Tab-separated table of C-alpha atoms in Angstrom:
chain	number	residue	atom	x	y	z
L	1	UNK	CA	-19.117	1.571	3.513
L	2	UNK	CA	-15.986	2.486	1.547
L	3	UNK	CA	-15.582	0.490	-1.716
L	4	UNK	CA	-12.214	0.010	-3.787
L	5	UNK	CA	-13.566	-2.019	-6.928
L	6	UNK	CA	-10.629	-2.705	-9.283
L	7	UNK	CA	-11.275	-4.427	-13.025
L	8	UNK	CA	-10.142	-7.862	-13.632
L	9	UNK	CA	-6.843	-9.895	-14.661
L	10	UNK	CA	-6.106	-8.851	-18.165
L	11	UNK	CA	-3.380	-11.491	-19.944
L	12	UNK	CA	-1.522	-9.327	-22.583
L	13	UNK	CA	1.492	-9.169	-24.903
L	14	UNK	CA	4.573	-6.706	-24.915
L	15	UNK	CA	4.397	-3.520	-26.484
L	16	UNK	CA	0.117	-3.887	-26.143
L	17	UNK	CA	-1.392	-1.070	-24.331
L	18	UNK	CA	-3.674	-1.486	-20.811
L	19	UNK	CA	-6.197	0.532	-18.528
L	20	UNK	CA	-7.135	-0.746	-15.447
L	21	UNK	CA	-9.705	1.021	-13.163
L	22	UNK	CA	-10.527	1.201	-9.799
L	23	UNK	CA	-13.986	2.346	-9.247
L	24	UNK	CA	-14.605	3.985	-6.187
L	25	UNK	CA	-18.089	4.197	-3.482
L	26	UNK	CA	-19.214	4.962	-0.099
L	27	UNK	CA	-16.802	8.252	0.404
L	28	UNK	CA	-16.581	11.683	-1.491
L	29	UNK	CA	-14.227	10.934	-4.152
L	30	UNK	CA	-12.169	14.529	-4.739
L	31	UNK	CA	-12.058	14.061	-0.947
L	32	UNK	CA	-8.904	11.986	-1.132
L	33	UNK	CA	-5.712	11.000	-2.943
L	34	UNK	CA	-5.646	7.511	-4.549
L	35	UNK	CA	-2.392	5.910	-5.002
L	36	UNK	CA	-1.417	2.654	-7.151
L	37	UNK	CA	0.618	0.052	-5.634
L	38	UNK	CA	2.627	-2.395	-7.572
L	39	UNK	CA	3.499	-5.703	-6.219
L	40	UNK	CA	5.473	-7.821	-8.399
L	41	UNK	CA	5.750	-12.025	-8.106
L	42	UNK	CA	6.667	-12.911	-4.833
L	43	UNK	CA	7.741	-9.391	-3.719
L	44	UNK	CA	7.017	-6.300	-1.503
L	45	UNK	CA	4.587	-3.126	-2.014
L	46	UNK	CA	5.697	-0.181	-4.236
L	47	UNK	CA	4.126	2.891	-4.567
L	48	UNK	CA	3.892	4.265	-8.113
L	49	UNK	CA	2.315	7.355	-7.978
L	50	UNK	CA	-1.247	9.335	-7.052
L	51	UNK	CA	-3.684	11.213	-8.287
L	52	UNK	CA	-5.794	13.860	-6.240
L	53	UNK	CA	-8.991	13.567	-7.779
L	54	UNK	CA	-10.688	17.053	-7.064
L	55	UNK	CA	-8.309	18.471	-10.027
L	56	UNK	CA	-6.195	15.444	-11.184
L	57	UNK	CA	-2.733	16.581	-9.835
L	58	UNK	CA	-0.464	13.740	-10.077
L	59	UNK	CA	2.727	12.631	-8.744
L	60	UNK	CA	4.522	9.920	-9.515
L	61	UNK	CA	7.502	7.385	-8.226
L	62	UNK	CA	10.839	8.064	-10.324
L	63	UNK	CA	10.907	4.731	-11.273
L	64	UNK	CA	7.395	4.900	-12.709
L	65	UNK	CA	7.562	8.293	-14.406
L	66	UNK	CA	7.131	8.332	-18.071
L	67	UNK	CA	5.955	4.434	-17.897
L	68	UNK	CA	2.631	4.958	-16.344
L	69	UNK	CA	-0.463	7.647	-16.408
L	70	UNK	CA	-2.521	7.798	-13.164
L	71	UNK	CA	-5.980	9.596	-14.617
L	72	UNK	CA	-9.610	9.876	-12.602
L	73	UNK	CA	-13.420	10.936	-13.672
L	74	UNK	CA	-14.714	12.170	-10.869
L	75	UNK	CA	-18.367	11.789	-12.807
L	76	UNK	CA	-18.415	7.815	-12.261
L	77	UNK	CA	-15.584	8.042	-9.003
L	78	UNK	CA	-12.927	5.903	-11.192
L	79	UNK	CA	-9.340	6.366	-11.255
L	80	UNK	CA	-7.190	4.439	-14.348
L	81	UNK	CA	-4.205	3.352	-14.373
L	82	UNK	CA	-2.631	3.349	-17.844
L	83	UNK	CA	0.170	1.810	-19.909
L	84	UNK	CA	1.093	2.576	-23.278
L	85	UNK	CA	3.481	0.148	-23.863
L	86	UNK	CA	4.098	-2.997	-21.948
L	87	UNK	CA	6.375	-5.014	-21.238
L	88	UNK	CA	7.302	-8.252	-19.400
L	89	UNK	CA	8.659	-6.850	-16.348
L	90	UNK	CA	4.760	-5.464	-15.886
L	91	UNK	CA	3.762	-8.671	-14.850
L	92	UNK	CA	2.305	-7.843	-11.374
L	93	UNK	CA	-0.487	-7.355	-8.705
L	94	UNK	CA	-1.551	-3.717	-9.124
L	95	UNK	CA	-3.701	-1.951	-6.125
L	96	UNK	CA	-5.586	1.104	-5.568
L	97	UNK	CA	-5.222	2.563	-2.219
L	98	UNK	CA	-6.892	6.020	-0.991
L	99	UNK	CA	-6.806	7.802	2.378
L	100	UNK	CA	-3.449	4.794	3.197
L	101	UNK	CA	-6.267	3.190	4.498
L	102	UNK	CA	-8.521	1.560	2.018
L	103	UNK	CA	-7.175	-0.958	-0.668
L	104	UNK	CA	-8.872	-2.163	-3.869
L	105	UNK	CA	-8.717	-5.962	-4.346
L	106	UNK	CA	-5.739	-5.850	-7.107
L	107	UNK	CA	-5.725	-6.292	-10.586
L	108	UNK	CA	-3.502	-8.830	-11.947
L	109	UNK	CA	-1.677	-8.379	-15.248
L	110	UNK	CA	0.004	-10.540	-16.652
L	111	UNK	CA	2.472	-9.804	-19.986
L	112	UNK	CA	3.712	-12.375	-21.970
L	113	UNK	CA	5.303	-13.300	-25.647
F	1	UNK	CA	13.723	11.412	-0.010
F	2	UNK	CA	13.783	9.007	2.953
F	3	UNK	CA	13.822	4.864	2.619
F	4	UNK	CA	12.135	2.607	5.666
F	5	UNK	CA	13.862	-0.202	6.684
F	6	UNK	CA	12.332	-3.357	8.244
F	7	UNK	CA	14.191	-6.667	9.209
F	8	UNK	CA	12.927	-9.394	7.004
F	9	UNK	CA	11.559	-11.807	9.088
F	10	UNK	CA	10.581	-12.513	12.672
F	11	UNK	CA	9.417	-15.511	14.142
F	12	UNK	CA	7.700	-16.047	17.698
F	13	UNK	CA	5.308	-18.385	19.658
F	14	UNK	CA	2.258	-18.666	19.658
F	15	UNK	CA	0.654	-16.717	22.998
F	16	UNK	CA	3.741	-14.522	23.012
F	17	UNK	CA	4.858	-10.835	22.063
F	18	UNK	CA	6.096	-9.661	18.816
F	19	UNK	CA	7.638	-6.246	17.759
F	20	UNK	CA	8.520	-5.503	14.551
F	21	UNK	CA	10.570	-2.135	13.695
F	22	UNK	CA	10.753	0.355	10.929
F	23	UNK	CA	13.590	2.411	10.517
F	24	UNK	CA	13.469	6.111	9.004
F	25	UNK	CA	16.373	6.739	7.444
F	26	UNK	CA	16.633	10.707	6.933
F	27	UNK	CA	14.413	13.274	8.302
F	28	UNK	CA	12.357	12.318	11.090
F	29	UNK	CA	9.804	9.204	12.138
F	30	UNK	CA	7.819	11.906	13.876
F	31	UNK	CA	7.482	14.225	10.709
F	32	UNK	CA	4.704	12.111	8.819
F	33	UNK	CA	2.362	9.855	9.800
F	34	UNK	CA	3.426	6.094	9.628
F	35	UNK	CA	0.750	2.880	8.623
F	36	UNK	CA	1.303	-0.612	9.069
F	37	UNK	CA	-0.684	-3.241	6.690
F	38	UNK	CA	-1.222	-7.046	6.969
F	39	UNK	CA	-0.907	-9.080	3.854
F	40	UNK	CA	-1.574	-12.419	3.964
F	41	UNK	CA	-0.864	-14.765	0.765
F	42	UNK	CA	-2.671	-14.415	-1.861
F	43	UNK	CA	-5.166	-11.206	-0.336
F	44	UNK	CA	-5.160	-7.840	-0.559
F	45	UNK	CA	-3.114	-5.371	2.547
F	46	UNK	CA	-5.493	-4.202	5.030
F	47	UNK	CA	-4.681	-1.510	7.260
F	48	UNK	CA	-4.308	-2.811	10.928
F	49	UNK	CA	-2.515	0.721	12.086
F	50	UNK	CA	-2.922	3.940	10.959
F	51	UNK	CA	-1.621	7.792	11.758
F	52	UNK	CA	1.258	6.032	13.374
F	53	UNK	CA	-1.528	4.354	16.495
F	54	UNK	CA	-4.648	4.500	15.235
F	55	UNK	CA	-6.458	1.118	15.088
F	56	UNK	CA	-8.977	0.393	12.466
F	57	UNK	CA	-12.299	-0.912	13.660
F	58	UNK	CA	-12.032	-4.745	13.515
F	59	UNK	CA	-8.447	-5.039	14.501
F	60	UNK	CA	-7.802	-6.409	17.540
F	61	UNK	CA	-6.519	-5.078	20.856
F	62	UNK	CA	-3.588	-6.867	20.969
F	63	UNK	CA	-1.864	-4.544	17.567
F	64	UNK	CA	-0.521	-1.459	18.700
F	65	UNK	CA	1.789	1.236	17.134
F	66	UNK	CA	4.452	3.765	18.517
F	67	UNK	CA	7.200	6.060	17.268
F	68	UNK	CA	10.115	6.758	18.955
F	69	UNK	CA	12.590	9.444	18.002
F	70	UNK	CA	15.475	8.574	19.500
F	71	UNK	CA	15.896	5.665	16.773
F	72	UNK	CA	13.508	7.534	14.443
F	73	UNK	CA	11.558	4.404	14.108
F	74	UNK	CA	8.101	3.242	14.308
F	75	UNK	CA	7.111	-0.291	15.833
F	76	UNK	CA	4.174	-2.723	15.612
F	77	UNK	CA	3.765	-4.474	18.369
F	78	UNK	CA	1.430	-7.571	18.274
F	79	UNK	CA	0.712	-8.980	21.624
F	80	UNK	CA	-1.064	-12.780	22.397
F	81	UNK	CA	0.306	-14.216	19.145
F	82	UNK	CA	-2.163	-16.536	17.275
F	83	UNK	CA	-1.526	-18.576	14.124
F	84	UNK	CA	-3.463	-16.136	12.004
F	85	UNK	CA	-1.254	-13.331	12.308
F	86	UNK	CA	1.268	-15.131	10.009
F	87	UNK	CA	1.591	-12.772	7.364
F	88	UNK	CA	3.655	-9.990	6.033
F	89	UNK	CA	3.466	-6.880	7.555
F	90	UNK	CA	4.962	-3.396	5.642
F	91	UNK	CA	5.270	0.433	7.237
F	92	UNK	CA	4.630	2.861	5.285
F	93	UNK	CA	4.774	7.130	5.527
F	94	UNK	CA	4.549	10.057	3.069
F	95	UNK	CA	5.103	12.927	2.362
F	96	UNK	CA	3.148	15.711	-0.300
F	97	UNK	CA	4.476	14.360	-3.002
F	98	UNK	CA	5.612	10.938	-2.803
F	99	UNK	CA	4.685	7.168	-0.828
F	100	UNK	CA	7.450	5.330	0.776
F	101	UNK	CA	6.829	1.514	1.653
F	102	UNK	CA	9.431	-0.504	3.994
F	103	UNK	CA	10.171	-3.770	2.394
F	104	UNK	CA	8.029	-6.039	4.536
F	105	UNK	CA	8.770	-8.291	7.370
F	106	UNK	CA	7.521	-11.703	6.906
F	107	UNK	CA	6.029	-13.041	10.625
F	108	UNK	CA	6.344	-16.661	11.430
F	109	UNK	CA	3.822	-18.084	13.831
F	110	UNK	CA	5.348	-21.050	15.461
């Protein structure tokens, strides 16, 4: 059985920095790409960007370049989703997606003063 | 670069047919594969169409998927309507480098 596992709500303040994971099980993780979806308060899906984990090639959404970094370790199936700097308008449902078929459970994060 | 376009919302009866569209808006519907996902509130999507008419294990009969080319749009079509299929529902294709999601059609039950 295929198994998103995503890390828990984190509650943080601007210009703190965040990982969140998304640990994987039940397929062969460099088999697919795993995307991150973004779904802010009360509105639709946006794709942010993906990672192909068999040698970490990334692409990302224009409007997430240079805000983001999408990493993976294929030793313990996990792909990260990173911010170095955060601000308010991060506040949002993140979700790991592979294979636009399988979804993690979504990691809230919330970013407030 | 292409964008998907869905209508908003879409209401029907319980028992009855629903179709809801997504519209390609440059190159063609037929050129990538297209999903559909259910979200209800406060859950996770799930995947209740895939490679444009593919259903998952689980879902029922009554989803289905198509593409036509001559609007370059795909369509979910959700037959015998029940109360739980209130949700939102969002398209989505790709291409090599890049994810595009429509922006949802909210589906009233009533």
């Amino acid at each position: 059985e295929v198994q998103l596992v995503q890390s828990g709500a984190e509650v943080k303040k601007p210009g703190e920095s965040l990982t969140i994971s998304c640990k994987t099980s039940g397929y062969s993780f460099i088999d697919y790409w795993i995307n991150w979806v973004r779904q802010m308060p009360g509105k639709g899906l946006e794709w942010m960007g993906k990672i192909d984990p068999s040698d970490s090639n990334t692409h990302y959404s224009p409007s997430f370049q240079g805000h983001v970094t999408i990493s993976a370790d294929r030793s313990i199936s996990t792909a990260y989703l990173q911010w170095s700097s955060l601000e308010a308008s991060d506040t949002a449902v993140y979700y790991c997606e592979v294979g636009s078929y399988f979804w993690g459970q979504g990691t809230l994060v919330t970013v407030s003063p | 670069n292409f964008l998907l376009t869905q209508p908003h919302s879409v209401s029907e009866s319980p028992g009855k047919t629903v179709t809801i569209s997504c519209t390609r808006n440059s190159g063609s519907i037929a050129s990538n594969f297209v999903q559909w996902y259910q979200q209800r509130p406060g859950s996770a999507p799930t995947t209740v169409m895939y490679e444009d008419n593919q259903r998952p294990s689980g879902v029922p009969d009554r989803f289905s998927g198509s593409i036509d080319s001559s609007s370059n749009s795909a369509s979910l079509t959700i037959s015998g309507l029940r109360t739980e299929d209130e949700a939102d529902y969002y398209c989505q294709s790709y291409t090599i480098n890049k994810n595009v999601f429509g922006g949802g059609t909210k589906l009233t039950v009533l």
